XYZ file of C-alpha atoms in Angstrom:
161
model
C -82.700 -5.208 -116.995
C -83.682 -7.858 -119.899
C -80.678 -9.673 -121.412
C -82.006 -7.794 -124.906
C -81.799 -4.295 -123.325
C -79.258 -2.070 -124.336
C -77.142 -0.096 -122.533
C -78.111 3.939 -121.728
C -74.836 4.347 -123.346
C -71.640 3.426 -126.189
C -67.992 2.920 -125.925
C -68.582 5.512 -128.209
C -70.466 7.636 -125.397
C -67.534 7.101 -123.150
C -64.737 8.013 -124.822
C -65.975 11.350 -126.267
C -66.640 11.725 -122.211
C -63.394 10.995 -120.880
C -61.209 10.267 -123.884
C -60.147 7.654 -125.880
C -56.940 6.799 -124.030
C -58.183 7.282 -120.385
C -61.328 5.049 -121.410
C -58.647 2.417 -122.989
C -56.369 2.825 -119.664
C -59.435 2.089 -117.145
C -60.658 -0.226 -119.027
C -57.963 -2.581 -120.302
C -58.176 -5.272 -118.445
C -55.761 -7.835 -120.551
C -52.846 -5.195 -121.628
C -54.022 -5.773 -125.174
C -54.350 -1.895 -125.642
C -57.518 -1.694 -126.206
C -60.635 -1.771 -123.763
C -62.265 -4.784 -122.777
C -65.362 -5.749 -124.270
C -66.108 -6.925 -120.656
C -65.462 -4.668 -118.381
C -67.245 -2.329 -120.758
C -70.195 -4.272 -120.328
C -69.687 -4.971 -116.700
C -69.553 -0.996 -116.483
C -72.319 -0.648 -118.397
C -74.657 -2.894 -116.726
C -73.913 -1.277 -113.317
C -73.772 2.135 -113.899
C -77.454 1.071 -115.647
C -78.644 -0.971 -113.037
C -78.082 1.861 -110.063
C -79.573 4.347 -111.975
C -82.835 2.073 -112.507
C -82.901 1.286 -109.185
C -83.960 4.818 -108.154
C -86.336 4.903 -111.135
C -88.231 1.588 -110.649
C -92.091 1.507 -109.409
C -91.948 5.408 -110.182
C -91.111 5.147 -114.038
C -91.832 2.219 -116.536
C -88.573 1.014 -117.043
C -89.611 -0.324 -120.794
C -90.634 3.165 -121.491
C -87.337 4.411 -120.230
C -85.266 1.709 -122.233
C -86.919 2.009 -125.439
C -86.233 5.724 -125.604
C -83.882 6.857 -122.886
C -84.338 10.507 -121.811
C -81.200 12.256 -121.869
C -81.197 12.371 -118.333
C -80.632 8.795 -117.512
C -78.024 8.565 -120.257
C -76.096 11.301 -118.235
C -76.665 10.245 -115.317
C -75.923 6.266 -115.766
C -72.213 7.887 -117.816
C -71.338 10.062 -114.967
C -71.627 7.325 -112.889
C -69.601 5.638 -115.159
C -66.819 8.230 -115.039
C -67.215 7.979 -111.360
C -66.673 4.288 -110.731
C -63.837 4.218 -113.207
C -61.751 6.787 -110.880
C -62.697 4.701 -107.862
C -61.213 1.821 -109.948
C -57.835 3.709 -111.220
C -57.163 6.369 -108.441
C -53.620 6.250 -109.518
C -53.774 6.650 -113.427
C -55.810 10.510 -112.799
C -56.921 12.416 -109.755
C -60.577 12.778 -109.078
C -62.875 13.164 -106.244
C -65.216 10.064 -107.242
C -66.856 10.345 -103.605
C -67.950 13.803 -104.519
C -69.741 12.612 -108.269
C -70.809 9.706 -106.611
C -72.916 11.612 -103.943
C -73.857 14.496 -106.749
C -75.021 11.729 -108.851
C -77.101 9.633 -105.948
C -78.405 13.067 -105.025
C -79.991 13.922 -108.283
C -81.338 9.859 -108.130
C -82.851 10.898 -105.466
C -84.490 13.709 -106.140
C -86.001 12.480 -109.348
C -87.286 9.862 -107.155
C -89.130 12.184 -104.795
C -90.576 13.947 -107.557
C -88.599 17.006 -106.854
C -87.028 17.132 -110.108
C -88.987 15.394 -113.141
C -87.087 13.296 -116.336
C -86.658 15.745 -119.094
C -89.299 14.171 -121.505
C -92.818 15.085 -121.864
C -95.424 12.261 -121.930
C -94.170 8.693 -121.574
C -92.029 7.459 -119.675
C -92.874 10.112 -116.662
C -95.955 8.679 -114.403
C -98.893 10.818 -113.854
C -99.327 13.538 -111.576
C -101.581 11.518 -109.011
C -98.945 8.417 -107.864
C -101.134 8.079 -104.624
C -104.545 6.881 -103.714
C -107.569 8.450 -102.291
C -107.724 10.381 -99.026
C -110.391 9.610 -96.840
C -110.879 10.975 -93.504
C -113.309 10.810 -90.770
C -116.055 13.114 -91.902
C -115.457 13.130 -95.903
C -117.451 12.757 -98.398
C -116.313 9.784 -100.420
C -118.544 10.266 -103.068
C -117.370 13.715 -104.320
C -113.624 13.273 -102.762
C -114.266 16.514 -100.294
C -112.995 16.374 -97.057
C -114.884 18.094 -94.700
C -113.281 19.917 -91.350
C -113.067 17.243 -88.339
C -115.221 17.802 -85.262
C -113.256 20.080 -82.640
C -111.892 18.195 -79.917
C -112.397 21.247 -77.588
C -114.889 23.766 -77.377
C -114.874 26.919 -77.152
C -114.527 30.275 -79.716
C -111.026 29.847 -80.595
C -111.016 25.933 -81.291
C -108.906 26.081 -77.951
C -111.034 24.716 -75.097
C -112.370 27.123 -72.446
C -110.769 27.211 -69.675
């Protein structure tokens, strides 16, 4: 991530998420009452950066940062919620293991192409991410591939025996 790009999400975001005093409590670093400007941004950065890790070399990133599908959003502030209950067990029960494998999941997934950003057009790639096939015995001029030779004879493909 650029030092220019924003975050997928706000304080803002946040603490309509979890709440303006559980936000403040997590992330009140100094005792000042009021959350840190830098562990916000610390948050931020991470929650950002793991989520972009799943989408590099599949999705253009710049695409994805100028005009962030809802998807990432969610995903990078569930994270988010996640890491701050790893960071405050004791201020409010949660199973952050749980979100944290939900949410690496669904990464996943959207990586594999098994579930798709929730945009249409840019940034999601184009159908064909691969190359061309060729095999022995294909055409490479019209991109048919032709049956290979049988290793065994016989009626059945089998061999006779």
């Amino acid at each position: 991530r650029g030092l220019m790009a924003l975050p997928y999400w706000s304080e803002t975001d946040l603490t309509n998420r979890i709440g303006a005093e559980s936000a403040r409590v997590y992330l009140d670093d100094s005792n000042e009452g009021v959350i840190g400007a830098g562990p916000l941004a610390r948050l931020q950065a991470d929650c950002d950066s793991f989520v972009e890790g799943f989408l590099r070399g599949i999705y253009d990133l710049d695409a994805v940062r100028a005009d962030p599908p809802n998807q990432v959003k969610r995903l990078s502030l569930d994270l988010a919620e996640a890491r701050l209950a790893r960071r405050k067990p004791e201020y409010k029960r949660s199973d952050w293991l749980e979100m944290e494998a939900s949410i690496r999941q669904e990464l996943v997934d959207i990586r594999a192409g098994k579930i798709r950003l929730d945009v249409v057009g840019s940034p999601e790639p184009g159908a064909n991410q691969g190359g061309n096939l060729i095999a022995p015995g294909s055409d490479t001029t019209s991109g048919i591939i032709s049956a290979p030779a049988l290793v065994f004879g016989g009626t059945c493909g089998m061999g006779d025996f």
